[in-house]
């Protein structure tokens, strides 16, 4: 099918990549195998989103809750992440992708953080799609930090300033204030939950749930989601 069936395209897409563990367990493989194949899906989906001209792709790669998984799984995931950050550098640069992350990044192991900072700095001047990973990310934590930022601002400006605060004053304190609100949120593995992901930014997003697990989500499944988005009428509360 031609790309025409995919338009209008969302400018900004966010994805909750779910079901890596289930996918592996169903095949009698260790959970980590699901994450490894899931990293391949990250590559395919990123490449295809950039090719199509989507402006921002935000992937939920590691939540604040994920730290509670076994030490072994957390260690393997961090290793996979570091490997991804190194191996994808050429692809990121060749495709003009801008790489960023949101979350409590100072909680990441120093080696992962260093690789992240290298990739971020190297790609900062690129002009193509923004690929943003949510790492050690939780939306309530992000909103609490933003509320603290706004409260400090109001204290500095005096009590009268409270009523004058607007949405943009809060947005300024989000992890990435320049992030476009996602037009489309995709979640895999059939789950109908937001799981503490981008609660501010997803206010007007269209939701799409794919039945397949993340390791199986590739170009064809992405196209299916985009086709579904293209067929929707967005009204933002208007009649
Ligand atoms: C959900 O599957 C996925 C994660 C917790 C992590 C996502 C990580 C990757 C896709 C691979 C590494 C990422 C990059 C960017 C290289 P799950 O383990 O929660 O699955 P389950 O619900 O079936 O247990």
PDB file of C-alpha atoms and ligand atoms in Angstrom:
ATOM      1  CA  UNK A   1       0.000   0.000   0.000  1.00  0.00           C
ATOM      2  CA  UNK A   2       1.290   3.491  -0.779  1.00  0.00           C
ATOM      3  CA  UNK A   3       2.228   6.039   1.873  1.00  0.00           C
ATOM      4  CA  UNK A   4      -0.841   8.088   0.848  1.00  0.00           C
ATOM      5  CA  UNK A   5      -3.099   5.859   2.955  1.00  0.00           C
ATOM      6  CA  UNK A   6      -1.077   6.926   6.000  1.00  0.00           C
ATOM      7  CA  UNK A   7      -1.845  10.648   5.750  1.00  0.00           C
ATOM      8  CA  UNK A   8      -2.535  12.906   7.494  1.00  0.00           C
ATOM      9  CA  UNK A   9       0.436  11.758   9.530  1.00  0.00           C
ATOM     10  CA  UNK A  10       0.739  12.582  13.227  1.00  0.00           C
ATOM     11  CA  UNK A  11       3.562  15.058  13.843  1.00  0.00           C
ATOM     12  CA  UNK A  12       4.416  13.474  17.144  1.00  0.00           C
ATOM     13  CA  UNK A  13       4.066   9.807  18.150  1.00  0.00           C
ATOM     14  CA  UNK A  14       4.605   8.230  21.569  1.00  0.00           C
ATOM     15  CA  UNK A  15       4.840   4.494  22.197  1.00  0.00           C
ATOM     16  CA  UNK A  16       4.495   2.313  25.294  1.00  0.00           C
ATOM     17  CA  UNK A  17       6.560  -0.696  24.235  1.00  0.00           C
ATOM     18  CA  UNK A  18       4.921  -3.531  26.144  1.00  0.00           C
ATOM     19  CA  UNK A  19       5.052  -7.330  26.086  1.00  0.00           C
ATOM     20  CA  UNK A  20       8.751  -8.109  25.601  1.00  0.00           C
ATOM     21  CA  UNK A  21       8.771 -10.507  28.550  1.00  0.00           C
ATOM     22  CA  UNK A  22       5.513 -12.224  27.565  1.00  0.00           C
ATOM     23  CA  UNK A  23       6.659 -12.644  23.976  1.00  0.00           C
ATOM     24  CA  UNK A  24       9.851 -14.375  25.105  1.00  0.00           C
ATOM     25  CA  UNK A  25       8.152 -16.531  27.737  1.00  0.00           C
ATOM     26  CA  UNK A  26       5.585 -17.736  25.194  1.00  0.00           C
ATOM     27  CA  UNK A  27       8.517 -19.029  23.171  1.00  0.00           C
ATOM     28  CA  UNK A  28      10.224 -20.688  26.120  1.00  0.00           C
ATOM     29  CA  UNK A  29      12.981 -18.060  26.027  1.00  0.00           C
ATOM     30  CA  UNK A  30      14.316 -15.914  28.904  1.00  0.00           C
ATOM     31  CA  UNK A  31      12.642 -12.501  29.263  1.00  0.00           C
ATOM     32  CA  UNK A  32      15.811 -10.779  28.185  1.00  0.00           C
ATOM     33  CA  UNK A  33      15.509 -12.300  24.720  1.00  0.00           C
ATOM     34  CA  UNK A  34      12.272 -10.297  24.360  1.00  0.00           C
ATOM     35  CA  UNK A  35      14.126  -7.087  25.192  1.00  0.00           C
ATOM     36  CA  UNK A  36      16.844  -7.891  22.643  1.00  0.00           C
ATOM     37  CA  UNK A  37      14.323  -8.473  19.866  1.00  0.00           C
ATOM     38  CA  UNK A  38      12.419  -5.425  21.170  1.00  0.00           C
ATOM     39  CA  UNK A  39      15.544  -3.329  20.548  1.00  0.00           C
ATOM     40  CA  UNK A  40      15.303  -4.437  16.892  1.00  0.00           C
ATOM     41  CA  UNK A  41      11.732  -3.120  16.807  1.00  0.00           C
ATOM     42  CA  UNK A  42      13.040   0.192  18.173  1.00  0.00           C
ATOM     43  CA  UNK A  43      15.453   0.362  15.228  1.00  0.00           C
ATOM     44  CA  UNK A  44      12.816  -0.518  12.602  1.00  0.00           C
ATOM     45  CA  UNK A  45      10.149   1.813  13.957  1.00  0.00           C
ATOM     46  CA  UNK A  46      12.591   4.720  14.369  1.00  0.00           C
ATOM     47  CA  UNK A  47      13.885   4.321  10.828  1.00  0.00           C
ATOM     48  CA  UNK A  48      10.385   4.154   9.368  1.00  0.00           C
ATOM     49  CA  UNK A  49       9.054   7.119  11.368  1.00  0.00           C
ATOM     50  CA  UNK A  50      12.030   9.212  10.197  1.00  0.00           C
ATOM     51  CA  UNK A  51      11.529   8.081   6.585  1.00  0.00           C
ATOM     52  CA  UNK A  52       7.848   9.022   6.680  1.00  0.00           C
ATOM     53  CA  UNK A  53       8.591  12.502   8.029  1.00  0.00           C
ATOM     54  CA  UNK A  54       7.193  12.171  11.531  1.00  0.00           C
ATOM     55  CA  UNK A  55       8.739  14.990  13.565  1.00  0.00           C
ATOM     56  CA  UNK A  56       9.013  13.429  17.028  1.00  0.00           C
ATOM     57  CA  UNK A  57       9.010   9.880  18.353  1.00  0.00           C
ATOM     58  CA  UNK A  58       8.989   9.327  22.119  1.00  0.00           C
ATOM     59  CA  UNK A  59       9.541   5.787  23.418  1.00  0.00           C
ATOM     60  CA  UNK A  60       8.891   4.561  26.967  1.00  0.00           C
ATOM     61  CA  UNK A  61      12.064   2.537  27.437  1.00  0.00           C
ATOM     62  CA  UNK A  62      12.351   2.378  31.251  1.00  0.00           C
ATOM     63  CA  UNK A  63       9.917   3.567  33.909  1.00  0.00           C
ATOM     64  CA  UNK A  64      10.659   4.599  37.480  1.00  0.00           C
ATOM     65  CA  UNK A  65       8.736   1.413  38.449  1.00  0.00           C
ATOM     66  CA  UNK A  66      11.051  -0.743  36.309  1.00  0.00           C
ATOM     67  CA  UNK A  67      13.835  -0.319  38.906  1.00  0.00           C
ATOM     68  CA  UNK A  68      11.849  -2.803  41.013  1.00  0.00           C
ATOM     69  CA  UNK A  69      12.507  -5.650  38.555  1.00  0.00           C
ATOM     70  CA  UNK A  70      15.192  -8.220  39.381  1.00  0.00           C
ATOM     71  CA  UNK A  71      18.724  -6.912  39.602  1.00  0.00           C
ATOM     72  CA  UNK A  72      19.619  -9.195  36.725  1.00  0.00           C
ATOM     73  CA  UNK A  73      16.891  -7.877  34.402  1.00  0.00           C
ATOM     74  CA  UNK A  74      17.658  -4.236  35.267  1.00  0.00           C
ATOM     75  CA  UNK A  75      21.374  -4.857  34.635  1.00  0.00           C
ATOM     76  CA  UNK A  76      20.704  -6.523  31.293  1.00  0.00           C
ATOM     77  CA  UNK A  77      18.322  -3.748  30.220  1.00  0.00           C
ATOM     78  CA  UNK A  78      20.885  -1.066  31.112  1.00  0.00           C
ATOM     79  CA  UNK A  79      23.521  -2.987  29.139  1.00  0.00           C
ATOM     80  CA  UNK A  80      21.197  -3.210  26.143  1.00  0.00           C
ATOM     81  CA  UNK A  81      20.523   0.493  26.370  1.00  0.00           C
ATOM     82  CA  UNK A  82      24.216   1.383  26.477  1.00  0.00           C
ATOM     83  CA  UNK A  83      24.813  -0.898  23.496  1.00  0.00           C
ATOM     84  CA  UNK A  84      21.952   0.739  21.583  1.00  0.00           C
ATOM     85  CA  UNK A  85      23.331   4.220  22.305  1.00  0.00           C
ATOM     86  CA  UNK A  86      26.723   3.258  20.885  1.00  0.00           C
ATOM     87  CA  UNK A  87      25.596   1.106  17.955  1.00  0.00           C
ATOM     88  CA  UNK A  88      22.918   3.508  16.730  1.00  0.00           C
ATOM     89  CA  UNK A  89      25.167   6.576  16.634  1.00  0.00           C
ATOM     90  CA  UNK A  90      26.020   6.192  12.947  1.00  0.00           C
ATOM     91  CA  UNK A  91      22.407   5.543  12.002  1.00  0.00           C
ATOM     92  CA  UNK A  92      21.285   8.548  14.074  1.00  0.00           C
ATOM     93  CA  UNK A  93      23.858  10.800  12.398  1.00  0.00           C
ATOM     94  CA  UNK A  94      23.238   9.421   8.869  1.00  0.00           C
ATOM     95  CA  UNK A  95      19.526  10.138   9.236  1.00  0.00           C
ATOM     96  CA  UNK A  96      19.910  13.569  10.847  1.00  0.00           C
ATOM     97  CA  UNK A  97      18.063  12.385  13.950  1.00  0.00           C
ATOM     98  CA  UNK A  98      18.159  14.474  17.132  1.00  0.00           C
ATOM     99  CA  UNK A  99      18.493  12.187  20.148  1.00  0.00           C
ATOM    100  CA  UNK A 100      17.194  13.132  23.577  1.00  0.00           C
ATOM    101  CA  UNK A 101      15.983  11.551  26.817  1.00  0.00           C
ATOM    102  CA  UNK A 102      13.499  12.515  29.528  1.00  0.00           C
ATOM    103  CA  UNK A 103      13.337  11.183  33.057  1.00  0.00           C
ATOM    104  CA  UNK A 104      15.447  11.030  36.201  1.00  0.00           C
ATOM    105  CA  UNK A 105      18.618  10.606  34.173  1.00  0.00           C
ATOM    106  CA  UNK A 106      20.930  10.988  37.161  1.00  0.00           C
ATOM    107  CA  UNK A 107      19.638   7.597  38.392  1.00  0.00           C
ATOM    108  CA  UNK A 108      21.108   5.835  35.364  1.00  0.00           C
ATOM    109  CA  UNK A 109      24.410   3.964  35.764  1.00  0.00           C
ATOM    110  CA  UNK A 110      27.283   6.360  34.921  1.00  0.00           C
ATOM    111  CA  UNK A 111      28.293   4.358  31.831  1.00  0.00           C
ATOM    112  CA  UNK A 112      24.782   4.580  30.343  1.00  0.00           C
ATOM    113  CA  UNK A 113      24.584   8.256  31.173  1.00  0.00           C
ATOM    114  CA  UNK A 114      27.913   8.959  29.499  1.00  0.00           C
ATOM    115  CA  UNK A 115      26.889   7.142  26.323  1.00  0.00           C
ATOM    116  CA  UNK A 116      23.590   8.995  26.381  1.00  0.00           C
ATOM    117  CA  UNK A 117      25.280  12.375  26.750  1.00  0.00           C
ATOM    118  CA  UNK A 118      27.668  11.607  23.877  1.00  0.00           C
ATOM    119  CA  UNK A 119      24.831  10.636  21.548  1.00  0.00           C
ATOM    120  CA  UNK A 120      22.733  13.622  22.640  1.00  0.00           C
ATOM    121  CA  UNK A 121      25.546  16.133  22.168  1.00  0.00           C
ATOM    122  CA  UNK A 122      26.653  14.665  18.856  1.00  0.00           C
ATOM    123  CA  UNK A 123      23.143  14.798  17.403  1.00  0.00           C
ATOM    124  CA  UNK A 124      22.026  18.115  18.891  1.00  0.00           C
ATOM    125  CA  UNK A 125      22.622  20.138  15.712  1.00  0.00           C
ATOM    126  CA  UNK A 126      20.849  17.659  13.401  1.00  0.00           C
ATOM    127  CA  UNK A 127      17.690  18.856  11.706  1.00  0.00           C
ATOM    128  CA  UNK A 128      15.633  15.680  11.383  1.00  0.00           C
ATOM    129  CA  UNK A 129      13.238  13.727  13.583  1.00  0.00           C
ATOM    130  CA  UNK A 130      13.597  13.929  17.345  1.00  0.00           C
ATOM    131  CA  UNK A 131      13.970  10.466  18.889  1.00  0.00           C
ATOM    132  CA  UNK A 132      13.302  10.772  22.598  1.00  0.00           C
ATOM    133  CA  UNK A 133      13.679   7.933  25.081  1.00  0.00           C
ATOM    134  CA  UNK A 134      11.850   8.059  28.400  1.00  0.00           C
ATOM    135  CA  UNK A 135      14.397   6.611  30.859  1.00  0.00           C
ATOM    136  CA  UNK A 136      13.780   6.229  34.554  1.00  0.00           C
ATOM    137  CA  UNK A 137      10.650   8.160  33.687  1.00  0.00           C
ATOM    138  CA  UNK A 138       7.430   8.597  35.634  1.00  0.00           C
ATOM    139  CA  UNK A 139       4.815  11.199  34.832  1.00  0.00           C
ATOM    140  CA  UNK A 140       3.742  11.925  38.406  1.00  0.00           C
ATOM    141  CA  UNK A 141       7.373  12.568  39.305  1.00  0.00           C
ATOM    142  CA  UNK A 142       7.675  14.903  36.309  1.00  0.00           C
ATOM    143  CA  UNK A 143       4.517  16.788  37.286  1.00  0.00           C
ATOM    144  CA  UNK A 144       5.580  17.029  40.921  1.00  0.00           C
ATOM    145  CA  UNK A 145       8.905  18.530  39.848  1.00  0.00           C
ATOM    146  CA  UNK A 146       7.064  20.955  37.585  1.00  0.00           C
ATOM    147  CA  UNK A 147       4.686  21.938  40.409  1.00  0.00           C
ATOM    148  CA  UNK A 148       7.702  22.572  42.641  1.00  0.00           C
ATOM    149  CA  UNK A 149       9.235  24.728  39.918  1.00  0.00           C
ATOM    150  CA  UNK A 150       6.056  26.734  39.521  1.00  0.00           C
ATOM    151  CA  UNK A 151       5.718  27.114  43.299  1.00  0.00           C
ATOM    152  CA  UNK A 152       9.262  28.500  43.514  1.00  0.00           C
ATOM    153  CA  UNK A 153       8.448  30.915  40.703  1.00  0.00           C
ATOM    154  CA  UNK A 154       5.309  32.122  42.495  1.00  0.00           C
ATOM    155  CA  UNK A 155       7.240  32.564  45.764  1.00  0.00           C
ATOM    156  CA  UNK A 156       9.797  34.705  43.978  1.00  0.00           C
ATOM    157  CA  UNK A 157       7.153  36.822  42.309  1.00  0.00           C
ATOM    158  CA  UNK A 158       4.876  37.184  45.315  1.00  0.00           C
ATOM    159  CA  UNK A 159       1.457  35.753  46.069  1.00  0.00           C
ATOM    160  CA  UNK A 160      -0.411  37.758  43.418  1.00  0.00           C
ATOM    161  CA  UNK A 161       1.495  35.813  40.789  1.00  0.00           C
ATOM    162  CA  UNK A 162      -0.342  32.559  41.586  1.00  0.00           C
ATOM    163  CA  UNK A 163      -3.571  33.467  39.796  1.00  0.00           C
ATOM    164  CA  UNK A 164      -1.645  34.722  36.796  1.00  0.00           C
ATOM    165  CA  UNK A 165       0.052  31.349  36.206  1.00  0.00           C
ATOM    166  CA  UNK A 166      -0.802  29.679  32.922  1.00  0.00           C
ATOM    167  CA  UNK A 167      -0.245  26.273  31.349  1.00  0.00           C
ATOM    168  CA  UNK A 168       2.973  27.417  29.722  1.00  0.00           C
ATOM    169  CA  UNK A 169       4.427  28.287  33.132  1.00  0.00           C
ATOM    170  CA  UNK A 170       4.056  24.649  34.156  1.00  0.00           C
ATOM    171  CA  UNK A 171       5.248  23.313  30.816  1.00  0.00           C
ATOM    172  CA  UNK A 172       8.498  25.221  31.289  1.00  0.00           C
ATOM    173  CA  UNK A 173       9.406  22.858  34.123  1.00  0.00           C
ATOM    174  CA  UNK A 174       8.705  19.568  32.318  1.00  0.00           C
ATOM    175  CA  UNK A 175      11.751  17.440  31.448  1.00  0.00           C
ATOM    176  CA  UNK A 176      11.649  18.649  27.836  1.00  0.00           C
ATOM    177  CA  UNK A 177       9.610  21.861  27.629  1.00  0.00           C
ATOM    178  CA  UNK A 178      10.017  21.957  23.850  1.00  0.00           C
ATOM    179  CA  UNK A 179       8.386  18.547  23.384  1.00  0.00           C
ATOM    180  CA  UNK A 180       5.366  18.608  21.095  1.00  0.00           C
ATOM    181  CA  UNK A 181       2.280  16.996  22.604  1.00  0.00           C
ATOM    182  CA  UNK A 182       1.967  13.544  20.986  1.00  0.00           C
ATOM    183  CA  UNK A 183      -0.881  13.316  18.472  1.00  0.00           C
ATOM    184  CA  UNK A 184      -0.886   9.539  18.690  1.00  0.00           C
ATOM    185  CA  UNK A 185      -0.112   7.156  21.550  1.00  0.00           C
ATOM    186  CA  UNK A 186       0.531   3.549  20.595  1.00  0.00           C
ATOM    187  CA  UNK A 187       0.635   0.761  23.173  1.00  0.00           C
ATOM    188  CA  UNK A 188       1.451  -2.836  22.324  1.00  0.00           C
ATOM    189  CA  UNK A 189       0.463  -6.183  23.880  1.00  0.00           C
ATOM    190  CA  UNK A 190      -3.236  -5.321  24.112  1.00  0.00           C
ATOM    191  CA  UNK A 191      -3.039  -3.394  27.399  1.00  0.00           C
ATOM    192  CA  UNK A 192      -5.350  -0.391  27.891  1.00  0.00           C
ATOM    193  CA  UNK A 193      -3.312   1.531  30.448  1.00  0.00           C
ATOM    194  CA  UNK A 194      -1.266   4.740  30.502  1.00  0.00           C
ATOM    195  CA  UNK A 195       1.172   3.428  33.130  1.00  0.00           C
ATOM    196  CA  UNK A 196       2.325   6.839  34.373  1.00  0.00           C
ATOM    197  CA  UNK A 197       3.453   7.965  30.888  1.00  0.00           C
ATOM    198  CA  UNK A 198       3.257  11.609  29.722  1.00  0.00           C
ATOM    199  CA  UNK A 199       0.042  12.409  31.598  1.00  0.00           C
ATOM    200  CA  UNK A 200       0.324  16.135  30.798  1.00  0.00           C
ATOM    201  CA  UNK A 201       1.484  15.769  27.209  1.00  0.00           C
ATOM    202  CA  UNK A 202      -1.052  13.094  26.187  1.00  0.00           C
ATOM    203  CA  UNK A 203      -4.130  15.181  27.061  1.00  0.00           C
ATOM    204  CA  UNK A 204      -5.397  15.277  23.453  1.00  0.00           C
ATOM    205  CA  UNK A 205      -3.639  12.237  21.999  1.00  0.00           C
ATOM    206  CA  UNK A 206      -5.467   9.615  19.982  1.00  0.00           C
ATOM    207  CA  UNK A 207      -4.955   6.159  21.469  1.00  0.00           C
ATOM    208  CA  UNK A 208      -4.123   3.029  19.509  1.00  0.00           C
ATOM    209  CA  UNK A 209      -3.645  -0.380  21.093  1.00  0.00           C
ATOM    210  CA  UNK A 210      -1.927  -3.090  19.075  1.00  0.00           C
ATOM    211  CA  UNK A 211      -2.588  -6.695  20.074  1.00  0.00           C
ATOM    212  CA  UNK A 212       0.900  -7.879  19.173  1.00  0.00           C
ATOM    213  CA  UNK A 213       3.809  -7.723  21.609  1.00  0.00           C
ATOM    214  CA  UNK A 214       6.536  -5.117  21.077  1.00  0.00           C
ATOM    215  CA  UNK A 215       9.112  -7.517  19.534  1.00  0.00           C
ATOM    216  CA  UNK A 216       6.604  -8.152  16.716  1.00  0.00           C
ATOM    217  CA  UNK A 217       5.788  -4.479  16.156  1.00  0.00           C
ATOM    218  CA  UNK A 218       7.565  -3.486  12.951  1.00  0.00           C
ATOM    219  CA  UNK A 219       6.858  -1.340   9.834  1.00  0.00           C
ATOM    220  CA  UNK A 220       3.616  -3.129   8.909  1.00  0.00           C
ATOM    221  CA  UNK A 221       2.170  -2.749  12.424  1.00  0.00           C
ATOM    222  CA  UNK A 222       3.268   0.898  12.542  1.00  0.00           C
ATOM    223  CA  UNK A 223       1.501   1.511   9.233  1.00  0.00           C
ATOM    224  CA  UNK A 224      -1.662  -0.071  10.646  1.00  0.00           C
ATOM    225  CA  UNK A 225      -1.560   2.355  13.593  1.00  0.00           C
ATOM    226  CA  UNK A 226      -0.939   5.346  11.305  1.00  0.00           C
ATOM    227  CA  UNK A 227      -3.783   4.308   9.021  1.00  0.00           C
ATOM    228  CA  UNK A 228      -6.092   4.146  12.020  1.00  0.00           C
ATOM    229  CA  UNK A 229      -4.929   7.630  13.100  1.00  0.00           C
ATOM    230  CA  UNK A 230      -5.415   9.038   9.583  1.00  0.00           C
ATOM    231  CA  UNK A 231      -9.055   7.895   9.608  1.00  0.00           C
ATOM    232  CA  UNK A 232      -9.933   9.705  12.832  1.00  0.00           C
ATOM    233  CA  UNK A 233     -11.583  13.049  13.200  1.00  0.00           C
ATOM    234  CA  UNK A 234      -9.935  15.095  15.947  1.00  0.00           C
ATOM    235  CA  UNK A 235     -12.171  17.645  17.593  1.00  0.00           C
ATOM    236  CA  UNK A 236     -10.376  18.749  20.773  1.00  0.00           C
ATOM    237  CA  UNK A 237     -13.706  19.041  22.549  1.00  0.00           C
ATOM    238  CA  UNK A 238     -15.375  21.091  19.801  1.00  0.00           C
ATOM    239  CA  UNK A 239     -18.732  20.020  18.360  1.00  0.00           C
TER     240      UNK A 239
HETATM  241  C1  LIG B   1       8.087  -3.891  28.263  1.00  0.00           C
HETATM  242  O1  LIG B   1       8.120  -5.274  28.211  1.00  0.00           O
HETATM  243  C2  LIG B   1       9.346  -3.277  27.905  1.00  0.00           C
HETATM  244  C3  LIG B   1      10.246  -2.728  28.751  1.00  0.00           C
HETATM  245  C4  LIG B   1      10.092  -2.675  30.210  1.00  0.00           C
HETATM  246  C5  LIG B   1      11.469  -2.107  28.290  1.00  0.00           C
HETATM  247  C6  LIG B   1      11.507  -1.685  26.865  1.00  0.00           C
HETATM  248  C7  LIG B   1      12.836  -2.002  26.340  1.00  0.00           C
HETATM  249  C8  LIG B   1      13.133  -2.312  25.070  1.00  0.00           C
HETATM  250  C9  LIG B   1      12.162  -2.257  23.975  1.00  0.00           C
HETATM  251  C10 LIG B   1      14.475  -2.770  24.678  1.00  0.00           C
HETATM  252  C11 LIG B   1      15.567  -1.835  24.911  1.00  0.00           C
HETATM  253  C12 LIG B   1      15.280  -0.454  24.487  1.00  0.00           C
HETATM  254  C13 LIG B   1      16.103   0.265  23.740  1.00  0.00           C
HETATM  255  C14 LIG B   1      15.782   1.677  23.439  1.00  0.00           C
HETATM  256  C15 LIG B   1      17.326  -0.313  23.219  1.00  0.00           C
HETATM  257  P1  LIG B   1       7.828  -6.082  29.534  1.00  0.00           P
HETATM  258  O2  LIG B   1       9.112  -6.676  29.985  1.00  0.00           O
HETATM  259  O3  LIG B   1       7.116  -5.203  30.510  1.00  0.00           O
HETATM  260  O4  LIG B   1       6.876  -7.182  29.009  1.00  0.00           O
HETATM  261  P2  LIG B   1       5.815  -8.016  29.865  1.00  0.00           P
HETATM  262  O5  LIG B   1       4.723  -7.053  30.224  1.00  0.00           O
HETATM  263  O6  LIG B   1       5.390  -9.040  28.898  1.00  0.00           O
HETATM  264  O7  LIG B   1       6.544  -8.564  31.049  1.00  0.00           O
END
